[in-house]
mmCIF file of C-alpha atoms in Angstrom:
data_model
loop_
_atom_site.group_PDB
_atom_site.id
_atom_site.type_symbol
_atom_site.label_atom_id
_atom_site.label_comp_id
_atom_site.label_asym_id
_atom_site.label_seq_id
_atom_site.Cartn_x
_atom_site.Cartn_y
_atom_site.Cartn_z
ATOM 1 C CA MET J 700 43.867 82.609 37.599
ATOM 2 C CA PRO J 701 44.819 79.267 36.517
ATOM 3 C CA ARG J 702 40.700 78.465 36.644
ATOM 4 C CA LEU J 703 40.384 81.112 34.064
ATOM 5 C CA HIS J 704 43.391 80.500 32.506
ATOM 6 C CA ASP J 705 42.471 76.803 31.637
ATOM 7 C CA HIS J 706 38.391 78.106 31.043
ATOM 8 C CA VAL J 707 39.681 80.386 28.242
ATOM 9 C CA TRP J 708 41.860 77.885 26.379
ATOM 10 C CA GLY J 709 38.739 75.513 26.704
ATOM 11 C CA CYS J 710 36.853 77.888 25.154
ATOM 12 C CA SER J 711 39.317 78.864 22.909
ATOM 13 C CA SER J 712 40.385 75.201 21.217
ATOM 14 C CA SER J 713 36.484 74.559 21.456
ATOM 15 C CA GLY J 714 35.591 77.218 19.645
ATOM 16 C CA ALA J 715 38.404 76.401 17.020
ATOM 17 C CA ALA J 716 36.713 72.861 16.648
ATOM 18 C CA ARG J 717 33.481 74.086 15.874
ATOM 19 C CA PRO J 718 34.443 75.599 12.896
ATOM 20 C CA TYR J 719 36.304 72.180 11.767
ATOM 21 C CA SER J 720 33.719 70.041 12.468
ATOM 22 C CA LEU J 721 31.270 71.787 10.375
ATOM 23 C CA SER J 722 33.309 72.505 7.277
ATOM 24 C CA ARG J 723 33.647 68.556 7.537
ATOM 25 C CA GLY J 724 29.774 68.348 7.508
ATOM 26 C CA MET J 725 29.509 70.957 4.556
ATOM 27 C CA ILE J 726 31.748 68.592 2.268
ATOM 28 C CA ALA J 727 30.367 65.591 3.649
ATOM 29 C CA ALA J 728 26.804 67.255 2.041
ATOM 30 C CA ALA J 729 28.408 68.486 -0.858
ATOM 31 C CA ARG J 730 30.018 65.311 -1.727
ATOM 32 C CA CYS J 731 26.999 63.052 -1.265
ATOM 33 C CA PRO J 732 23.998 65.009 -2.268
ATOM 34 C CA GLN J 733 20.503 63.657 -1.140
ATOM 35 C CA GLY J 734 17.661 63.664 -3.478
ATOM 36 C CA SER J 735 16.649 61.740 -7.093
ATOM 37 C CA GLY J 736 20.075 63.287 -8.814
ATOM 38 C CA ALA J 737 22.287 61.149 -6.462
ATOM 39 C CA PRO J 738 24.323 58.329 -8.398
ATOM 40 C CA GLU J 739 23.121 55.053 -7.797
ATOM 41 C CA PRO J 740 25.815 51.983 -6.157
ATOM 42 C CA ALA J 741 26.415 49.882 -9.795
ATOM 43 C CA ALA J 742 24.469 46.921 -10.329
ATOM 44 C CA PRO J 743 26.380 43.438 -9.094
ATOM 45 C CA ARG J 744 27.975 42.082 -12.793
ATOM 46 C CA SER J 745 25.868 38.456 -13.045
ATOM 47 C CA GLN J 746 22.988 41.237 -12.165
ATOM 48 C CA ARG J 747 23.897 43.007 -15.450
ATOM 49 C CA ALA J 748 24.575 40.616 -17.417
ATOM 50 C CA GLY J 749 21.112 38.683 -16.380
ATOM 51 C CA THR J 750 19.335 42.202 -17.293
ATOM 52 C CA ALA J 751 20.911 42.253 -20.585
ATOM 53 C CA GLY J 752 20.411 38.600 -21.518
ATOM 54 C CA CYS J 753 16.653 39.452 -20.640
ATOM 55 C CA GLY J 754 16.042 40.880 -24.166
ATOM 56 C CA ALA J 755 17.064 37.686 -25.913
ATOM 57 C CA ARG J 756 14.242 35.345 -26.722
ATOM 58 C CA PRO J 757 14.890 31.928 -25.329
ATOM 59 C CA GLY J 758 12.297 30.289 -27.570
ATOM 60 C CA SER J 759 13.980 31.424 -30.851
ATOM 61 C CA TRP J 760 16.314 28.942 -31.118
ATOM 62 C CA HIS J 761 14.278 26.005 -31.110
ATOM 63 C CA HIS J 762 11.409 28.361 -33.738
ATOM 64 C CA ASP J 763 14.275 28.290 -35.687
ATOM 65 C CA LEU J 764 15.327 24.367 -35.273
ATOM 66 C CA VAL J 765 11.472 23.566 -36.170
ATOM 67 C CA GLN J 766 11.482 25.534 -39.116
ATOM 68 C CA ARG J 767 14.902 24.726 -40.987
ATOM 69 C CA SER J 768 13.531 21.059 -39.869
ATOM 70 C CA LEU J 769 10.638 21.030 -41.776
ATOM 71 C CA VAL J 770 12.292 22.452 -44.870
ATOM 72 C CA LEU J 771 15.525 19.936 -44.993
ATOM 73 C CA PHE J 772 12.338 17.171 -44.449
ATOM 74 C CA SER J 773 10.000 18.712 -47.783
ATOM 75 C CA PHE J 774 13.106 18.622 -49.620
ATOM 76 C CA GLY J 775 14.418 15.332 -48.800
ATOM 77 C CA VAL J 776 10.340 14.036 -49.772
ATOM 78 C CA VAL J 777 10.623 16.114 -53.153
ATOM 79 C CA LEU J 778 13.662 14.871 -54.153
ATOM 80 C CA ALA J 779 13.348 11.259 -53.249
ATOM 81 C CA LEU J 780 9.775 11.201 -55.163
ATOM 82 C CA VAL J 781 12.054 12.689 -58.414
ATOM 83 C CA LEU J 782 15.081 10.537 -58.209
ATOM 84 C CA ASN J 783 13.088 7.118 -56.989
ATOM 85 C CA LEU J 784 10.725 7.542 -59.645
ATOM 86 C CA LEU J 785 13.859 7.456 -62.244
ATOM 87 C CA GLN J 786 15.521 4.885 -60.971
ATOM 88 C CA ILE J 787 11.971 3.085 -60.935
ATOM 89 C CA GLN J 788 11.558 3.960 -64.360
ATOM 90 C CA ARG J 789 15.233 2.899 -65.694
ATOM 91 C CA ASN J 790 14.579 -0.302 -63.864
ATOM 92 C CA VAL J 791 17.246 0.106 -61.889
ATOM 93 C CA THR J 792 15.298 -0.331 -58.854
ATOM 94 C CA LEU J 793 12.333 -3.092 -57.902
ATOM 95 C CA PHE J 794 10.392 -2.964 -55.398
ATOM 96 C CA PRO J 795 8.055 -5.661 -54.697
ATOM 97 C CA ASP J 796 3.998 -4.545 -56.178
ATOM 98 C CA GLU J 797 2.486 -4.566 -53.103
ATOM 99 C CA VAL J 798 4.527 -1.771 -51.482
ATOM 100 C CA ILE J 799 4.217 0.590 -54.782
ATOM 101 C CA ALA J 800 2.333 3.536 -53.746
ATOM 102 C CA THR J 801 -0.212 5.011 -56.492
ATOM 103 C CA ILE J 802 2.150 8.567 -55.954
ATOM 104 C CA PHE J 803 5.017 8.729 -58.217
ATOM 105 C CA SER J 804 4.769 5.334 -58.405
ATOM 106 C CA SER J 805 7.232 4.732 -55.084
ATOM 107 C CA ALA J 806 7.099 2.762 -52.175
ATOM 108 C CA TRP J 807 5.283 4.780 -49.362
ATOM 109 C CA TRP J 808 8.203 4.829 -46.602
ATOM 110 C CA VAL J 809 11.242 5.937 -49.164
ATOM 111 C CA PRO J 810 10.069 10.128 -48.807
ATOM 112 C CA PRO J 811 9.438 10.102 -45.136
ATOM 113 C CA CYS J 812 12.510 8.241 -44.605
ATOM 114 C CA CYS J 813 14.576 10.417 -47.320
ATOM 115 C CA GLY J 814 13.429 13.179 -45.807
ATOM 116 C CA THR J 815 14.213 12.027 -41.805
ATOM 117 C CA ALA J 816 17.228 11.802 -43.193
ATOM 118 C CA ALA J 817 17.854 14.907 -45.683
ATOM 119 C CA ALA J 818 16.583 16.824 -41.898
ATOM 120 C CA VAL J 819 19.429 14.710 -39.819
ATOM 121 C CA VAL J 820 21.915 15.503 -42.217
ATOM 122 C CA GLY J 821 21.348 19.108 -42.842
ATOM 123 C CA LEU J 822 21.097 19.626 -39.051
ATOM 124 C CA LEU J 823 24.546 17.993 -38.749
ATOM 125 C CA TYR J 824 26.333 19.380 -40.408
ATOM 126 C CA PRO J 825 26.414 23.483 -39.545
ATOM 127 C CA CYS J 826 27.168 21.598 -36.070
ATOM 128 C CA ILE J 827 30.393 20.032 -36.698
ATOM 129 C CA ASP J 828 31.436 23.205 -38.235
ATOM 130 C CA SER J 829 30.496 25.134 -35.504
ATOM 131 C CA HIS J 830 31.735 22.620 -32.916
ATOM 132 C CA LEU J 831 35.087 22.231 -34.939
ATOM 133 C CA GLY J 832 34.880 26.171 -34.990
ATOM 134 C CA GLU J 833 35.035 25.980 -38.800
ATOM 135 C CA PRO J 834 32.078 28.008 -40.035
ATOM 136 C CA HIS J 835 31.921 27.568 -43.603
ATOM 137 C CA LYS J 836 32.169 30.077 -45.697
ATOM 138 C CA PHE J 837 32.948 29.048 -49.503
ATOM 139 C CA LYS J 838 30.058 29.746 -51.759
ATOM 140 C CA ARG J 839 27.812 30.727 -49.225
ATOM 141 C CA GLU J 840 24.615 31.972 -51.439
ATOM 142 C CA TRP J 841 21.650 30.699 -52.341
ATOM 143 C CA ALA J 842 22.883 30.848 -56.125
ATOM 144 C CA SER J 843 25.530 28.472 -55.349
ATOM 145 C CA VAL J 844 23.559 25.799 -53.502
ATOM 146 C CA MET J 845 20.673 26.030 -56.554
ATOM 147 C CA ARG J 846 23.470 24.573 -58.607
ATOM 148 C CA CYS J 847 25.150 21.896 -56.493
ATOM 149 C CA ILE J 848 21.327 20.627 -56.372
ATOM 150 C CA ALA J 849 21.123 21.080 -60.216
ATOM 151 C CA VAL J 850 24.871 18.985 -60.057
ATOM 152 C CA PHE J 851 23.771 16.611 -58.023
ATOM 153 C CA VAL J 852 20.412 15.821 -59.964
ATOM 154 C CA GLY J 853 22.728 15.067 -63.062
ATOM 155 C CA ILE J 854 24.849 12.621 -61.350
ATOM 156 C CA ASN J 855 21.843 10.608 -59.803
ATOM 157 C CA HIS J 856 20.383 11.127 -63.750
ATOM 158 C CA ALA J 857 24.532 9.703 -65.030
ATOM 159 C CA SER J 858 23.612 6.346 -62.739
ATOM 160 C CA ALA J 859 20.057 5.857 -64.662
ATOM 161 C CA LYS J 860 21.256 7.008 -67.861
ATOM 162 C CA LEU J 861 25.275 6.479 -68.915
ATOM 163 C CA ASP J 862 25.762 3.057 -70.436
ATOM 164 C CA PHE J 863 29.260 1.890 -70.117
ATOM 165 C CA ALA J 864 30.643 -1.686 -70.533
ATOM 166 C CA ASN J 865 30.735 -2.525 -66.965
ATOM 167 C CA ASN J 866 29.560 -1.209 -63.411
ATOM 168 C CA VAL J 867 32.922 -0.396 -62.883
ATOM 169 C CA GLN J 868 33.892 1.660 -65.034
ATOM 170 C CA LEU J 869 30.651 4.008 -64.442
ATOM 171 C CA SER J 870 31.267 3.943 -60.319
ATOM 172 C CA LEU J 871 34.702 5.393 -61.472
ATOM 173 C CA THR J 872 33.001 8.050 -63.380
ATOM 174 C CA LEU J 873 30.262 8.833 -60.870
ATOM 175 C CA ALA J 874 33.147 9.329 -57.767
ATOM 176 C CA ALA J 875 34.649 12.009 -59.752
ATOM 177 C CA LEU J 876 31.855 13.361 -60.667
ATOM 178 C CA SER J 877 31.067 13.537 -56.990
ATOM 179 C CA LEU J 878 34.263 14.217 -56.094
ATOM 180 C CA GLY J 879 33.903 17.252 -58.445
ATOM 181 C CA LEU J 880 30.534 18.359 -57.111
ATOM 182 C CA TRP J 881 32.451 18.520 -52.923
ATOM 183 C CA TRP J 882 35.715 20.123 -54.741
ATOM 184 C CA THR J 883 33.338 23.044 -56.461
ATOM 185 C CA PHE J 884 30.539 23.545 -53.425
ATOM 186 C CA ASP J 885 32.357 22.770 -50.598
ATOM 187 C CA ARG J 886 36.231 21.866 -49.625
ATOM 188 C CA SER J 887 35.791 21.990 -46.514
ATOM 189 C CA ARG J 888 37.157 19.080 -44.305
ATOM 190 C CA SER J 889 34.278 18.612 -42.079
ATOM 191 C CA GLY J 890 32.211 18.306 -45.926
ATOM 192 C CA LEU J 891 34.163 15.666 -47.305
ATOM 193 C CA GLY J 892 34.453 13.388 -43.847
ATOM 194 C CA LEU J 893 30.999 13.697 -42.823
ATOM 195 C CA GLY J 894 30.079 12.708 -47.017
ATOM 196 C CA ILE J 895 32.140 9.858 -46.189
ATOM 197 C CA THR J 896 30.634 8.809 -43.066
ATOM 198 C CA ILE J 897 27.196 9.298 -44.469
ATOM 199 C CA ALA J 898 27.731 7.591 -47.933
ATOM 200 C CA PHE J 899 29.241 4.627 -45.880
ATOM 201 C CA LEU J 900 25.968 4.525 -42.899
ATOM 202 C CA ALA J 901 23.798 4.544 -46.080
ATOM 203 C CA THR J 902 25.388 1.694 -47.803
ATOM 204 C CA LEU J 903 25.060 -0.534 -45.149
ATOM 205 C CA ILE J 904 21.756 0.604 -44.220
ATOM 206 C CA THR J 905 21.007 -0.327 -47.964
ATOM 207 C CA GLN J 906 22.633 -3.880 -48.114
ATOM 208 C CA PHE J 907 20.560 -4.591 -44.878
ATOM 209 C CA LEU J 908 17.354 -3.934 -46.805
ATOM 210 C CA VAL J 909 18.332 -5.768 -49.828
ATOM 211 C CA TYR J 910 19.437 -8.534 -47.976
ATOM 212 C CA ASN J 911 15.896 -8.789 -46.163
ATOM 213 C CA GLY J 912 13.766 -8.505 -49.282
ATOM 214 C CA VAL J 913 12.022 -5.139 -48.809
ATOM 215 C CA TYR J 914 13.738 -4.357 -52.277
ATOM 216 C CA GLN J 915 16.764 -5.305 -54.865
ATOM 217 C CA TYR J 916 18.823 -3.511 -57.540
ATOM 218 C CA THR J 917 18.960 -5.593 -60.889
ATOM 219 C CA SER J 918 22.539 -6.590 -61.868
ATOM 220 C CA PRO J 919 24.192 -6.062 -58.677
ATOM 221 C CA ASP J 920 28.070 -5.594 -58.206
ATOM 222 C CA PHE J 921 28.627 -4.296 -55.054
ATOM 223 C CA LEU J 922 27.116 -7.525 -52.531
ATOM 224 C CA TYR J 923 23.785 -6.716 -52.682
ATOM 225 C CA ILE J 924 24.086 -3.288 -54.948
ATOM 226 C CA ARG J 925 25.482 -0.686 -57.613
ATOM 227 C CA SER J 926 28.641 0.102 -56.685
ATOM 228 C CA TRP J 927 28.205 2.865 -57.529
ATOM 229 C CA LEU J 928 26.161 4.000 -54.650
ATOM 230 C CA PRO J 929 28.086 5.024 -52.269
ATOM 231 C CA CYS J 930 28.755 7.725 -54.990
ATOM 232 C CA ILE J 931 25.517 8.964 -54.846
ATOM 233 C CA PHE J 932 24.939 9.026 -51.532
ATOM 234 C CA PHE J 933 28.042 11.091 -50.528
ATOM 235 C CA SER J 934 26.679 13.733 -53.458
ATOM 236 C CA GLY J 935 23.505 13.856 -51.496
ATOM 237 C CA GLY J 936 25.089 13.962 -48.067
ATOM 238 C CA VAL J 937 27.198 17.126 -49.919
ATOM 239 C CA THR J 938 24.274 18.448 -51.265
ATOM 240 C CA VAL J 939 21.485 18.653 -48.492
ATOM 241 C CA GLY J 940 24.632 19.739 -46.391
ATOM 242 C CA ASN J 941 25.231 22.700 -48.185
ATOM 243 C CA ILE J 942 21.284 22.947 -48.145
ATOM 244 C CA GLY J 943 21.825 22.782 -44.078
ATOM 245 C CA ARG J 944 23.950 25.386 -43.889
ATOM 246 C CA GLN J 945 22.644 27.910 -46.016
ATOM 247 C CA LEU J 946 19.688 27.828 -43.903
ATOM 248 C CA ALA J 947 21.488 28.188 -40.513
ATOM 249 C CA MET J 948 22.876 31.170 -41.347
ATOM 250 C CA GLY J 949 21.251 33.852 -39.607
ATOM 251 C CA VAL J 950 22.288 31.599 -36.420
ATOM 252 C CA PRO J 951 25.287 32.935 -34.627
ATOM 253 C CA GLU J 952 28.648 31.309 -35.192
ATOM 254 C CA LYS J 953 32.222 31.092 -33.181
ATOM 255 C CA PRO J 954 34.693 33.141 -35.406
ATOM 256 C CA HIS J 955 37.558 31.482 -37.018
ATOM 257 C CA SER J 956 40.710 32.728 -38.216
ATOM 258 C CA ASP J 957 41.765 31.545 -41.086
#
């Protein structure tokens, strides 16, 4: 009798456990369906980020850099030919006869040097703005850039055409015009600092070239050069910097809260 009771109790227990185990299997199958509609595990964060970045073209930035460099170099070459011709015609700058080329009566090395300097300065301005986190947003349109170029050409023209009692008055006038150009078309601290740095370095290089007899200035009053030459370098740096900034508008910039 005890055996029969134990047998009946064991059968009832096993029979009760069987539906429970079956229901668990059905629930598990319902929760994890098999087939094409089953959800796939999420990819790791690094893998998703790498997949998202696959659409970007790694060579596009270098292609844009080369294009901007060529545009700035061409601008520097053309501007050097035109402005240097004006200085030579007014006998402000004197080159030896053996280095004068036939094209625009300019020394052969002036256009490529000015083109290279324009490319370096034009690429440096937006780079410094991005590094400082202060993107230049004042008058960012080509019409403003063209007006800035016209004012710079006018300042250079005034340095050769205007007649003052002495070079100090001319230098003060050109310094005021150069600061007015920066205030009108730039107004950034980085533009002012880079303009002053460019004027200082370019003046030192010019002093070195004139000292070694590469060319000379008539009536020098600032060591071997004219005292208004740093003003031309400053306004030229601001002008080329605005062109470089305008060309770099398509490049993403770091946001900055005013």
